[in-house]
PDB file of C-alpha atoms in Angstrom:
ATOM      1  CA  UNK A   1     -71.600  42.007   4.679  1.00  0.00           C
ATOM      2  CA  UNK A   2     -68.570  43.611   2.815  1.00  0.00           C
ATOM      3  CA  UNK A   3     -68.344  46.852   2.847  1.00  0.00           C
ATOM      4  CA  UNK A   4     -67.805  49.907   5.882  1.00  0.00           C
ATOM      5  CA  UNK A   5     -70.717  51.863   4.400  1.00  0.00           C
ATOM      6  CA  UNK A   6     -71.666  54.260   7.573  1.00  0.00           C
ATOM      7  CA  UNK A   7     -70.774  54.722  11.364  1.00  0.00           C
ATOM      8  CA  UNK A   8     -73.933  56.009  13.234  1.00  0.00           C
ATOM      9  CA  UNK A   9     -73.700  57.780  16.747  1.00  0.00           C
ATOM     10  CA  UNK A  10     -75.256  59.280  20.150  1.00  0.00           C
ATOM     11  CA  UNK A  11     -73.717  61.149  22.628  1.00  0.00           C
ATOM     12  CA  UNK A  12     -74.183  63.802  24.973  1.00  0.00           C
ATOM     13  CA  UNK A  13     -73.790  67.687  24.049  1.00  0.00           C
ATOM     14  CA  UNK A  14     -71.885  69.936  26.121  1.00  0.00           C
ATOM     15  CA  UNK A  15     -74.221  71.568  28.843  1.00  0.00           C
ATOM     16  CA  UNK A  16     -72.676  74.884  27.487  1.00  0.00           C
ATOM     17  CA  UNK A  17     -74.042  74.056  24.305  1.00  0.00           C
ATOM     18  CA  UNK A  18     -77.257  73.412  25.720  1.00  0.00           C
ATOM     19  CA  UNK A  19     -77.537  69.830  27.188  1.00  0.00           C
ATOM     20  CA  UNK A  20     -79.102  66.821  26.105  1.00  0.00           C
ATOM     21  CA  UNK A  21     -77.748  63.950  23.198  1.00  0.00           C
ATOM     22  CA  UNK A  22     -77.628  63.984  19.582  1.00  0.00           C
ATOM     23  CA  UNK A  23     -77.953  61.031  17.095  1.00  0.00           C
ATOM     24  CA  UNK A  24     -74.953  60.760  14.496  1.00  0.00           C
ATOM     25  CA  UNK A  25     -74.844  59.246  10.551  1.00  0.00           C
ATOM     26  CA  UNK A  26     -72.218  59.914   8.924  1.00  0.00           C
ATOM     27  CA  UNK A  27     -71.667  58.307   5.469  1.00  0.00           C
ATOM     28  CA  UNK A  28     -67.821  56.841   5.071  1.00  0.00           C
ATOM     29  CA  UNK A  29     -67.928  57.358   1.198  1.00  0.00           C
ATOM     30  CA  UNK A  30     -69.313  60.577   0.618  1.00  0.00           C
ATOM     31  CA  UNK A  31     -68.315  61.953   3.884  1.00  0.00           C
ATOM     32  CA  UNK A  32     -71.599  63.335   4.204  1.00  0.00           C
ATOM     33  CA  UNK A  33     -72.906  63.926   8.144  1.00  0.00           C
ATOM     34  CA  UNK A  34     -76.380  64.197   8.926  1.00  0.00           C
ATOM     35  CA  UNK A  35     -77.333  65.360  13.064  1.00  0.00           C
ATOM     36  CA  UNK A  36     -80.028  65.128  14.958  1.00  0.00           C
ATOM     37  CA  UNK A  37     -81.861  67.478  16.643  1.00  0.00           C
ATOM     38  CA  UNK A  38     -81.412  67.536  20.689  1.00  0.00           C
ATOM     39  CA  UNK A  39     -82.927  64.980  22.681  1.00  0.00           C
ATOM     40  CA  UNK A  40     -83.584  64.262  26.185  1.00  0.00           C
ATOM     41  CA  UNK A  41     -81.818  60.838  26.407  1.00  0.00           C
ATOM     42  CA  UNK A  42     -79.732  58.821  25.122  1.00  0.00           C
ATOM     43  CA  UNK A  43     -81.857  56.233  23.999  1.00  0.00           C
ATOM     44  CA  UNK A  44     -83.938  58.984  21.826  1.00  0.00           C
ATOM     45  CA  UNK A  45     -80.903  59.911  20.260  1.00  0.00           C
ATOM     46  CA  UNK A  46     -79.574  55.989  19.593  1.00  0.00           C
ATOM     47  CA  UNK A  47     -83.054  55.163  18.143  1.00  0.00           C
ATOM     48  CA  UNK A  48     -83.127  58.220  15.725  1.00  0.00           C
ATOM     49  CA  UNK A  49     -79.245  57.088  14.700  1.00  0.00           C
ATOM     50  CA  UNK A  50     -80.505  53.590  13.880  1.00  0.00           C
ATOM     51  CA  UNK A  51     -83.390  54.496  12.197  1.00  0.00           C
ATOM     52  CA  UNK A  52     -81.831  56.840   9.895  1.00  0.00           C
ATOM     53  CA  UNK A  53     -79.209  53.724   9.554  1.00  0.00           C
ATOM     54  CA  UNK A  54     -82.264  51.408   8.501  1.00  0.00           C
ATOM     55  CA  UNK A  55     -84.201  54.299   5.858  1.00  0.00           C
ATOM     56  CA  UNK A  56     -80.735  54.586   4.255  1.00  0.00           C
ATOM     57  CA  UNK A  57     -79.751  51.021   3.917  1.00  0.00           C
ATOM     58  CA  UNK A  58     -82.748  48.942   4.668  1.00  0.00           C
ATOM     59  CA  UNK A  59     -83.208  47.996   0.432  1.00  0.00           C
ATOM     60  CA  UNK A  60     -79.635  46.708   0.020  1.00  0.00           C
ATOM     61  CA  UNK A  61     -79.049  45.150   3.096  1.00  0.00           C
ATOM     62  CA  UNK A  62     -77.246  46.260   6.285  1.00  0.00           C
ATOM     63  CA  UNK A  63     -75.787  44.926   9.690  1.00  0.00           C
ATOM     64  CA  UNK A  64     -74.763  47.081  12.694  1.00  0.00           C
ATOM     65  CA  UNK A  65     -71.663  46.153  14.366  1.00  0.00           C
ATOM     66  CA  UNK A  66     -71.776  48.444  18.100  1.00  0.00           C
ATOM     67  CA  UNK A  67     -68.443  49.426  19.398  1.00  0.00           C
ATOM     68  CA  UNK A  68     -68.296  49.505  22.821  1.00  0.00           C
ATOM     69  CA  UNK A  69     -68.835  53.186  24.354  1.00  0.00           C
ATOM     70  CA  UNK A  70     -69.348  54.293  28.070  1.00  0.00           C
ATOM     71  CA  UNK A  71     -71.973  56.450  28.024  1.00  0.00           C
ATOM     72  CA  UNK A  72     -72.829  56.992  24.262  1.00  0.00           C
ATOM     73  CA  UNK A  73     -73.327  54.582  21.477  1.00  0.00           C
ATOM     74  CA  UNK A  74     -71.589  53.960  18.346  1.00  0.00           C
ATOM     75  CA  UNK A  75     -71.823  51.403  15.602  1.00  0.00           C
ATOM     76  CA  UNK A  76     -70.614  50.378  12.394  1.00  0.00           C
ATOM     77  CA  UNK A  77     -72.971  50.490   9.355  1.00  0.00           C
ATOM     78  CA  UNK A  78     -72.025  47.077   6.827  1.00  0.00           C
ATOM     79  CA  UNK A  79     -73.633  46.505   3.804  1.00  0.00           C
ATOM     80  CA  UNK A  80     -73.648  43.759   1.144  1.00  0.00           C
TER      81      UNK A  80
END
């Protein structure tokens, strides 16, 4: 894998901005960020930030390298 194409996210909101997580992709060349809706957990939001990840990238090839995150996830998006 060669190049830093994306960094996906989830994390929590703010409970003053109404609670729950949010699933992150944000595109590194065009600068281009795409949110979630809410979710109820953390996982929900990972698994929508991966899957957008995978319908973006899946035809040329991608690997995810996760940085390490208490309580939220983050990852690298490399592609060929």
């Amino acid at each position: 894998m060669g190049r830093h194409a994306a960094t996906i996210a989830a994390y929590p909101i703010k409970a003053a901005l109404g609670g729950g997580f949010r699933g992150v992709y944000f595109n590194r060349i065009t600068k281009e960020r795409t949110a979630s809706e809410a979710f109820g957990s953390l996982e929900a939001a990972r698994f929508w930030a991966k899957t957008e990840a995978h319908t973006r990238h899946d035809a040329e090839g991608y690997a995810l390298a996760a940085l390490s995150r208490r309580g939220e996830y983050e990852a690298n998006v490399w592609t060929a």
